[in-house]
PDB file of C-alpha atoms in Angstrom:
ATOM      1  CA  MET A  30     -25.005 -73.469  54.314  1.00 91.00           C
ATOM      2  CA  LYS A  31     -26.912 -72.091  57.501  1.00 92.00           C
ATOM      3  CA  ALA A  32     -27.572 -68.866  55.500  1.00 94.00           C
ATOM      4  CA  PHE A  33     -29.094 -70.878  52.662  1.00 95.00           C
ATOM      5  CA  PHE A  34     -31.520 -72.598  55.192  1.00 95.00           C
ATOM      6  CA  GLU A  35     -32.222 -69.282  57.197  1.00 96.00           C
ATOM      7  CA  GLY A  36     -33.102 -67.649  53.846  1.00 96.00           C
ATOM      8  CA  ILE A  37     -35.679 -70.350  52.892  1.00 96.00           C
ATOM      9  CA  GLN A  38     -37.008 -70.034  56.362  1.00 95.00           C
ATOM     10  CA  TRP A  39     -37.186 -66.252  55.691  1.00 95.00           C
ATOM     11  CA  LEU A  40     -39.048 -66.813  52.524  1.00 95.00           C
ATOM     12  CA  PHE A  41     -41.465 -69.081  53.951  1.00 94.00           C
ATOM     13  CA  GLU A  42     -42.282 -67.308  57.163  1.00 92.00           C
ATOM     14  CA  ASN A  43     -42.257 -63.668  55.788  1.00 93.00           C
ATOM     15  CA  ILE A  44     -43.766 -64.213  52.186  1.00 94.00           C
ATOM     16  CA  LEU A  45     -45.462 -67.556  51.533  1.00 95.00           C
ATOM     17  CA  PHE A  46     -47.122 -68.042  54.513  1.00 94.00           C
ATOM     18  CA  VAL A  47     -48.886 -64.244  54.927  1.00 93.00           C
ATOM     19  CA  PRO A  48     -52.095 -65.497  53.247  1.00 89.00           C
ATOM     20  CA  HIS A  49     -52.293 -68.414  55.869  1.00 89.00           C
ATOM     21  CA  ASN A  50     -51.476 -66.002  58.726  1.00 90.00           C
ATOM     22  CA  PHE A  51     -54.035 -63.504  57.432  1.00 89.00           C
ATOM     23  CA  LEU A  52     -56.731 -66.679  57.478  1.00 85.00           C
ATOM     24  CA  ARG A  53     -55.538 -67.449  60.904  1.00 87.00           C
ATOM     25  CA  GLU A  54     -55.897 -64.025  62.471  1.00 89.00           C
ATOM     26  CA  LEU A  55     -59.140 -63.544  60.556  1.00 88.00           C
ATOM     27  CA  GLU A  56     -60.734 -66.983  61.926  1.00 86.00           C
ATOM     28  CA  LEU A  57     -60.485 -65.068  65.306  1.00 89.00           C
ATOM     29  CA  GLU A  58     -63.291 -62.465  64.021  1.00 90.00           C
ATOM     30  CA  SER A  59     -65.340 -64.637  61.827  1.00 89.00           C
ATOM     31  CA  TRP A  60     -65.155 -68.151  61.507  1.00 87.00           C
ATOM     32  CA  PHE A  61     -67.596 -68.338  58.170  1.00 86.00           C
ATOM     33  CA  VAL A  62     -65.220 -65.507  56.233  1.00 86.00           C
ATOM     34  CA  ALA A  63     -62.083 -67.313  56.998  1.00 84.00           C
ATOM     35  CA  ASN A  64     -63.563 -70.425  55.678  1.00 89.00           C
ATOM     36  CA  ILE A  65     -64.844 -69.186  52.346  1.00 89.00           C
ATOM     37  CA  ILE A  66     -62.363 -70.723  50.553  1.00 86.00           C
ATOM     38  CA  ASN A  67     -63.366 -74.025  51.930  1.00 91.00           C
ATOM     39  CA  TRP A  68     -66.945 -73.345  51.070  1.00 93.00           C
ATOM     40  CA  ILE A  69     -66.033 -72.373  47.271  1.00 95.00           C
ATOM     41  CA  PHE A  70     -64.248 -75.545  46.902  1.00 95.00           C
ATOM     42  CA  MET A  71     -66.829 -77.695  48.274  1.00 97.00           C
ATOM     43  CA  ILE A  72     -69.413 -75.976  46.246  1.00 98.00           C
ATOM     44  CA  ILE A  73     -67.125 -76.149  43.252  1.00 98.00           C
ATOM     45  CA  CYS A  74     -66.691 -80.233  44.037  1.00 98.00           C
ATOM     46  CA  THR A  75     -70.493 -80.855  44.546  1.00 98.00           C
ATOM     47  CA  VAL A  76     -71.291 -79.084  41.129  1.00 98.00           C
ATOM     48  CA  ALA A  77     -68.394 -81.339  39.314  1.00 98.00           C
ATOM     49  CA  MET A  78     -69.914 -84.420  41.193  1.00 98.00           C
ATOM     50  CA  VAL A  79     -73.398 -83.830  40.292  1.00 98.00           C
ATOM     51  CA  TYR A  80     -72.598 -83.307  36.508  1.00 98.00           C
ATOM     52  CA  TRP A  81     -70.606 -86.475  36.602  1.00 97.00           C
ATOM     53  CA  ILE A  82     -73.327 -88.409  37.857  1.00 97.00           C
ATOM     54  CA  LEU A  83     -75.789 -86.979  35.061  1.00 96.00           C
ATOM     55  CA  GLN A  84     -73.372 -87.763  32.377  1.00 94.00           C
ATOM     56  CA  LEU A  85     -72.966 -91.235  33.711  1.00 90.00           C
ATOM     57  CA  LYS A  86     -76.704 -91.461  33.752  1.00 92.00           C
ATOM     58  CA  LEU A  87     -77.245 -90.080  30.473  1.00 92.00           C
ATOM     59  CA  HIS A  88     -74.742 -92.573  28.790  1.00 88.00           C
ATOM     60  CA  ARG A  89     -76.397 -95.487  30.742  1.00 87.00           C
ATOM     61  CA  ASP A  90     -79.909 -94.544  29.697  1.00 89.00           C
ATOM     62  CA  ASN A  91     -78.522 -94.314  25.877  1.00 88.00           C
ATOM     63  CA  ASN A  92     -76.985 -97.972  26.671  1.00 82.00           C
ATOM     64  CA  GLU A  93     -73.489 -96.391  25.485  1.00 78.00           C
ATOM     65  CA  GLU A  94     -71.749 -97.808  28.359  1.00 73.00           C
ATOM     66  CA  TYR A  95     -69.522-101.039  27.866  1.00 69.00           C
ATOM     67  CA  GLN A  96     -69.676-103.199  30.850  1.00 68.00           C
ATOM     68  CA  ASP A  97     -68.151-106.049  29.572  1.00 65.00           C
ATOM     69  CA  THR A  98     -65.878-107.501  32.097  1.00 64.00           C
ATOM     70  CA  THR A  99     -63.047-108.152  29.541  1.00 65.00           C
ATOM     71  CA  ALA A 100     -62.812-104.691  28.382  1.00 62.00           C
ATOM     72  CA  HIS A 101     -59.564-104.731  29.462  1.00 66.00           C
ATOM     73  CA  SER A 102     -57.073-107.119  28.137  1.00 67.00           C
ATOM     74  CA  PHE A 103     -55.398-107.822  31.757  1.00 68.00           C
ATOM     75  CA  LEU A 104     -58.692-109.180  32.827  1.00 63.00           C
ATOM     76  CA  LYS A 105     -59.077-111.899  30.313  1.00 59.00           C
TER      77      LYS A 105
END
């Protein structure tokens, strides 16, 4: 049973955590390059949020939004 858990340890330390170790070492050289993945995710989330807000505004301007408080049966 001990060998099974040591195998899981080896898998994570030597294979699955290699990208994380690379980014950890890269962070000492350049913080911006090491965090490029975070910057990309922040840009994607910002674009998605702006798109969502514009779609909500579009539906509100066209009076397509149903705002009745009894829209759900459990609120009656």
